[in-house]
Amino acid sequence: MTELSEAGRAHYELWKWARAEQARLKTIETNARAALETEIGGDAEAVVDGAPVISWTPVKSSKFDQSAFAKDHPDLFEQYKRTSESRPFKEVKQS
């Protein structure tokens, strides 16, 4: 366990502030996008003064259905399954 220095504490407070700002800005972005989507409706593009500013067209993509593959071919799925490690960086909530 590491006891944070003065600089570390300042960085911790800055990190918490930045995360709160990101959440606040994400809410603003989400609300603005919802309003734009409502206004654009089924059109593929939005313009300002005749110049395109938003493109909103459907895109098709193919994805591998891992769950279905594991169900249909459990032996192959196990053979190719790999374990990975991550190190989540998260704030510990105080009680």
Tab-separated table of N, CA and C in Angstrom:
chain	number	residue	atom	x	y	z
A	1	MET	N	0.848	-1.165	0.000
A	1	MET	CA	0.000	0.000	0.000
A	1	MET	C	0.897	1.231	0.000
A	2	THR	N	0.505	2.247	-0.772
A	2	THR	CA	1.295	3.471	-0.875
A	2	THR	C	0.560	4.641	-0.244
A	3	GLU	N	1.208	5.325	0.678
A	3	GLU	CA	0.661	6.577	1.230
A	3	GLU	C	1.036	7.684	0.251
A	4	LEU	N	0.025	8.377	-0.266
A	4	LEU	CA	0.292	9.399	-1.275
A	4	LEU	C	1.005	10.609	-0.678
A	5	SER	N	1.973	11.121	-1.430
A	5	SER	CA	2.694	12.335	-1.052
A	5	SER	C	1.773	13.541	-1.258
A	6	GLU	N	2.270	14.737	-0.918
A	6	GLU	CA	1.495	15.970	-1.169
A	6	GLU	C	1.155	16.063	-2.655
A	7	ALA	N	2.143	15.821	-3.504
A	7	ALA	CA	1.907	15.882	-4.948
A	7	ALA	C	0.922	14.800	-5.370
A	8	GLY	N	1.068	13.606	-4.812
A	8	GLY	CA	0.150	12.520	-5.128
A	8	GLY	C	-1.270	12.849	-4.713
A	9	ARG	N	-1.426	13.473	-3.546
A	9	ARG	CA	-2.758	13.878	-3.081
A	9	ARG	C	-3.367	14.916	-4.017
A	10	ALA	N	-2.544	15.849	-4.458
A	10	ALA	CA	-3.026	16.866	-5.397
A	10	ALA	C	-3.458	16.212	-6.707
A	11	HIS	N	-2.683	15.255	-7.173
A	11	HIS	CA	-3.049	14.540	-8.404
A	11	HIS	C	-4.319	13.723	-8.210
A	12	TYR	N	-4.488	13.148	-7.026
A	12	TYR	CA	-5.702	12.391	-6.721
A	12	TYR	C	-6.923	13.304	-6.777
A	13	GLU	N	-6.828	14.481	-6.164
A	13	GLU	CA	-7.947	15.431	-6.194
A	13	GLU	C	-8.220	15.895	-7.627
A	14	LEU	N	-7.164	16.148	-8.388
A	14	LEU	CA	-7.320	16.554	-9.787
A	14	LEU	C	-7.978	15.443	-10.595
A	15	TRP	N	-7.582	14.216	-10.358
A	15	TRP	CA	-8.159	13.051	-11.052
A	15	TRP	C	-9.645	12.927	-10.741
A	16	LYS	N	-10.012	13.081	-9.450
A	16	LYS	CA	-11.430	13.006	-9.070
A	16	LYS	C	-12.228	14.122	-9.749
A	17	TRP	N	-11.671	15.334	-9.780
A	17	TRP	CA	-12.344	16.460	-10.422
A	17	TRP	C	-12.529	16.186	-11.914
A	18	ALA	N	-11.483	15.690	-12.566
A	18	ALA	CA	-11.552	15.415	-14.005
A	18	ALA	C	-12.610	14.361	-14.305
A	19	ARG	N	-12.703	13.340	-13.464
A	19	ARG	CA	-13.725	12.302	-13.665
A	19	ARG	C	-15.126	12.879	-13.508
A	20	ALA	N	-15.314	13.767	-12.545
A	20	ALA	CA	-16.622	14.401	-12.355
A	20	ALA	C	-16.962	15.279	-13.559
A	21	GLU	N	-15.976	16.003	-14.062
A	21	GLU	CA	-16.195	16.842	-15.245
A	21	GLU	C	-16.534	15.990	-16.464
A	22	GLN	N	-15.838	14.866	-16.623
A	22	GLN	CA	-16.146	13.962	-17.739
A	22	GLN	C	-17.589	13.498	-17.663
A	23	ALA	N	-18.043	13.148	-16.477
A	23	ALA	CA	-19.423	12.681	-16.311
A	23	ALA	C	-20.403	13.801	-16.640
A	24	ARG	N	-20.109	15.018	-16.179
A	24	ARG	CA	-20.976	16.163	-16.453
A	24	ARG	C	-21.028	16.446	-17.950
A	25	LEU	N	-19.873	16.437	-18.599
A	25	LEU	CA	-19.818	16.699	-20.039
A	25	LEU	C	-20.466	15.576	-20.838
A	26	LYS	N	-20.348	14.344	-20.375
A	26	LYS	CA	-20.995	13.214	-21.050
A	26	LYS	C	-22.512	13.391	-21.036
A	27	THR	N	-23.052	13.870	-19.926
A	27	THR	CA	-24.491	14.124	-19.839
A	27	THR	C	-24.905	15.203	-20.833
A	28	ILE	N	-24.120	16.270	-20.915
A	28	ILE	CA	-24.414	17.340	-21.876
A	28	ILE	C	-24.367	16.792	-23.294
A	29	GLU	N	-23.325	16.011	-23.609
A	29	GLU	CA	-23.187	15.427	-24.946
A	29	GLU	C	-24.367	14.516	-25.271
A	30	THR	N	-24.749	13.668	-24.327
A	30	THR	CA	-25.854	12.729	-24.540
A	30	THR	C	-27.159	13.470	-24.812
A	31	ASN	N	-27.432	14.512	-24.036
A	31	ASN	CA	-28.659	15.280	-24.228
A	31	ASN	C	-28.661	16.026	-25.559
A	32	ALA	N	-27.514	16.611	-25.924
A	32	ALA	CA	-27.420	17.321	-27.200
A	32	ALA	C	-27.596	16.352	-28.363
A	33	ARG	N	-26.974	15.187	-28.275
A	33	ARG	CA	-27.113	14.202	-29.350
A	33	ARG	C	-28.557	13.736	-29.483
A	34	ALA	N	-29.224	13.486	-28.367
A	34	ALA	CA	-30.622	13.049	-28.417
A	34	ALA	C	-31.487	14.096	-29.108
A	35	ALA	N	-31.259	15.369	-28.796
A	35	ALA	CA	-32.021	16.443	-29.436
A	35	ALA	C	-31.726	16.496	-30.931
A	36	LEU	N	-30.448	16.335	-31.299
A	36	LEU	CA	-30.075	16.338	-32.720
A	36	LEU	C	-30.687	15.151	-33.453
A	37	GLU	N	-30.635	13.966	-32.848
A	37	GLU	CA	-31.218	12.780	-33.479
A	37	GLU	C	-32.713	12.970	-33.713
A	38	THR	N	-33.386	13.580	-32.752
A	38	THR	CA	-34.817	13.845	-32.909
A	38	THR	C	-35.056	14.791	-34.075
A	39	GLU	N	-34.244	15.837	-34.175
A	39	GLU	CA	-34.420	16.809	-35.257
A	39	GLU	C	-34.057	16.220	-36.616
A	40	ILE	N	-32.996	15.424	-36.675
A	40	ILE	CA	-32.562	14.833	-37.951
A	40	ILE	C	-33.548	13.773	-38.413
A	41	GLY	N	-34.104	13.031	-37.468
A	41	GLY	CA	-35.086	12.005	-37.823
A	41	GLY	C	-34.479	10.927	-38.693
A	42	GLY	N	-35.119	10.640	-39.824
A	42	GLY	CA	-34.660	9.574	-40.708
A	42	GLY	C	-33.660	10.025	-41.751
A	43	ASP	N	-33.306	11.308	-41.764
A	43	ASP	CA	-32.339	11.787	-42.753
A	43	ASP	C	-30.938	11.261	-42.437
A	44	ALA	N	-30.099	11.242	-43.457
A	44	ALA	CA	-28.748	10.715	-43.298
A	44	ALA	C	-27.739	11.803	-42.968
A	45	GLU	N	-28.154	13.070	-43.067
A	45	GLU	CA	-27.201	14.151	-42.908
A	45	GLU	C	-27.900	15.380	-42.341
A	46	ALA	N	-27.143	16.181	-41.602
A	46	ALA	CA	-27.629	17.473	-41.132
A	46	ALA	C	-26.659	18.537	-41.630
A	47	VAL	N	-27.195	19.702	-41.976
A	47	VAL	CA	-26.364	20.777	-42.515
A	47	VAL	C	-26.565	22.051	-41.705
A	48	VAL	N	-25.548	22.902	-41.720
A	48	VAL	CA	-25.619	24.247	-41.162
A	48	VAL	C	-25.178	25.188	-42.266
A	49	ASP	N	-26.039	26.132	-42.618
A	49	ASP	CA	-25.768	27.066	-43.718
A	49	ASP	C	-25.382	26.324	-44.991
A	50	GLY	N	-26.023	25.199	-45.236
A	50	GLY	CA	-25.801	24.425	-46.454
A	50	GLY	C	-24.610	23.486	-46.417
A	51	ALA	N	-23.791	23.568	-45.379
A	51	ALA	CA	-22.600	22.710	-45.281
A	51	ALA	C	-22.898	21.544	-44.341
A	52	PRO	N	-22.579	20.307	-44.760
A	52	PRO	CA	-22.830	19.148	-43.900
A	52	PRO	C	-22.011	19.223	-42.609
A	53	VAL	N	-22.688	18.961	-41.485
A	53	VAL	CA	-21.992	18.967	-40.192
A	53	VAL	C	-22.145	17.643	-39.446
A	54	ILE	N	-23.172	16.867	-39.800
A	54	ILE	CA	-23.392	15.574	-39.160
A	54	ILE	C	-23.790	14.565	-40.216
A	55	SER	N	-23.148	13.404	-40.177
A	55	SER	CA	-23.524	12.270	-41.019
A	55	SER	C	-24.065	11.200	-40.082
A	56	TRP	N	-25.254	10.658	-40.424
A	56	TRP	CA	-25.879	9.659	-39.549
A	56	TRP	C	-26.500	8.593	-40.427
A	57	THR	N	-25.651	7.713	-40.921
A	57	THR	CA	-26.110	6.670	-41.835
A	57	THR	C	-25.929	5.297	-41.202
A	58	PRO	N	-26.852	4.383	-41.490
A	58	PRO	CA	-26.711	3.027	-40.961
A	58	PRO	C	-25.468	2.337	-41.531
A	59	VAL	N	-24.816	1.560	-40.705
A	59	VAL	CA	-23.639	0.798	-41.112
A	59	VAL	C	-23.855	-0.645	-40.683
A	60	LYS	N	-23.674	-1.573	-41.615
A	60	LYS	CA	-23.803	-2.991	-41.276
A	60	LYS	C	-22.435	-3.531	-40.875
A	61	SER	N	-22.443	-4.401	-39.881
A	61	SER	CA	-21.194	-5.033	-39.468
A	61	SER	C	-21.474	-6.473	-39.073
A	62	SER	N	-20.459	-7.294	-39.193
A	62	SER	CA	-20.561	-8.695	-38.791
A	62	SER	C	-19.761	-8.878	-37.511
A	63	LYS	N	-20.326	-9.623	-36.593
A	63	LYS	CA	-19.643	-9.890	-35.330
A	63	LYS	C	-19.668	-11.382	-35.043
A	64	PHE	N	-18.640	-11.844	-34.385
A	64	PHE	CA	-18.536	-13.247	-34.016
A	64	PHE	C	-19.359	-13.495	-32.764
A	65	ASP	N	-20.283	-14.448	-32.828
A	65	ASP	CA	-21.144	-14.782	-31.690
A	65	ASP	C	-20.429	-15.823	-30.828
A	66	GLN	N	-19.654	-15.334	-29.890
A	66	GLN	CA	-18.831	-16.194	-29.043
A	66	GLN	C	-19.682	-17.139	-28.203
A	67	SER	N	-20.797	-16.653	-27.684
A	67	SER	CA	-21.660	-17.495	-26.845
A	67	SER	C	-22.240	-18.662	-27.633
A	68	ALA	N	-22.709	-18.384	-28.850
A	68	ALA	CA	-23.279	-19.447	-29.682
A	68	ALA	C	-22.199	-20.455	-30.066
A	69	PHE	N	-20.995	-19.956	-30.389
A	69	PHE	CA	-19.897	-20.852	-30.753
A	69	PHE	C	-19.532	-21.749	-29.575
A	70	ALA	N	-19.459	-21.173	-28.375
A	70	ALA	CA	-19.124	-21.961	-27.183
A	70	ALA	C	-20.172	-23.028	-26.925
A	71	LYS	N	-21.427	-22.711	-27.188
A	71	LYS	CA	-22.511	-23.672	-26.979
A	71	LYS	C	-22.459	-24.792	-28.019
A	72	ASP	N	-22.210	-24.430	-29.281
A	72	ASP	CA	-22.204	-25.413	-30.369
A	72	ASP	C	-20.909	-26.219	-30.449
A	73	HIS	N	-19.789	-25.626	-30.032
A	73	HIS	CA	-18.472	-26.277	-30.141
A	73	HIS	C	-17.672	-26.069	-28.851
A	74	PRO	N	-18.118	-26.636	-27.743
A	74	PRO	CA	-17.451	-26.379	-26.459
A	74	PRO	C	-15.983	-26.801	-26.427
A	75	ASP	N	-15.646	-27.900	-27.104
A	75	ASP	CA	-14.247	-28.349	-27.086
A	75	ASP	C	-13.341	-27.363	-27.809
A	76	LEU	N	-13.764	-26.934	-28.990
A	76	LEU	CA	-12.971	-25.951	-29.736
A	76	LEU	C	-12.887	-24.634	-28.974
A	77	PHE	N	-13.995	-24.233	-28.399
A	77	PHE	CA	-14.005	-22.979	-27.644
A	77	PHE	C	-12.980	-23.032	-26.514
A	78	GLU	N	-12.970	-24.116	-25.752
A	78	GLU	CA	-12.015	-24.261	-24.648
A	78	GLU	C	-10.581	-24.294	-25.154
A	79	GLN	N	-10.381	-24.924	-26.309
A	79	GLN	CA	-9.036	-25.043	-26.873
A	79	GLN	C	-8.450	-23.669	-27.207
A	80	TYR	N	-9.282	-22.742	-27.668
A	80	TYR	CA	-8.793	-21.439	-28.112
A	80	TYR	C	-9.043	-20.309	-27.111
A	81	LYS	N	-9.637	-20.624	-25.992
A	81	LYS	CA	-9.901	-19.604	-24.984
A	81	LYS	C	-8.589	-19.220	-24.309
A	82	ARG	N	-8.381	-17.937	-24.125
A	82	ARG	CA	-7.171	-17.437	-23.484
A	82	ARG	C	-7.559	-16.581	-22.283
A	83	THR	N	-6.752	-16.651	-21.251
A	83	THR	CA	-6.964	-15.837	-20.064
A	83	THR	C	-6.075	-14.610	-20.164
A	84	SER	N	-6.640	-13.469	-19.847
A	84	SER	CA	-5.853	-12.241	-19.844
A	84	SER	C	-5.968	-11.591	-18.470
A	85	GLU	N	-5.080	-10.678	-18.218
A	85	GLU	CA	-5.078	-9.987	-16.937
A	85	GLU	C	-5.213	-8.499	-17.185
A	86	SER	N	-5.972	-7.837	-16.331
A	86	SER	CA	-6.075	-6.387	-16.414
A	86	SER	C	-5.834	-5.816	-15.024
A	87	ARG	N	-5.677	-4.530	-14.967
A	87	ARG	CA	-5.433	-3.871	-13.689
A	87	ARG	C	-6.308	-2.620	-13.630
A	88	PRO	N	-7.583	-2.783	-13.283
A	88	PRO	CA	-8.491	-1.633	-13.252
A	88	PRO	C	-8.015	-0.564	-12.264
A	89	PHE	N	-8.060	0.675	-12.709
A	89	PHE	CA	-7.671	1.819	-11.888
A	89	PHE	C	-8.961	2.494	-11.469
A	90	LYS	N	-9.356	2.318	-10.214
A	90	LYS	CA	-10.644	2.850	-9.780
A	90	LYS	C	-10.548	3.407	-8.375
A	91	GLU	N	-11.431	4.333	-8.095
A	91	GLU	CA	-11.475	4.942	-6.772
A	91	GLU	C	-12.175	4.009	-5.796
A	92	VAL	N	-11.646	3.921	-4.589
A	92	VAL	CA	-12.257	3.118	-3.537
A	92	VAL	C	-13.286	4.000	-2.839
A	93	LYS	N	-14.530	3.558	-2.836
A	93	LYS	CA	-15.600	4.329	-2.191
A	93	LYS	C	-15.450	4.256	-0.680
A	94	GLN	N	-15.526	5.400	-0.035
A	94	GLN	CA	-15.415	5.468	1.424
A	94	GLN	C	-16.783	5.236	2.045
A	95	SER	N	-16.824	4.474	3.138
A	95	SER	CA	-18.109	4.199	3.797
A	95	SER	C	-18.392	5.188	4.900
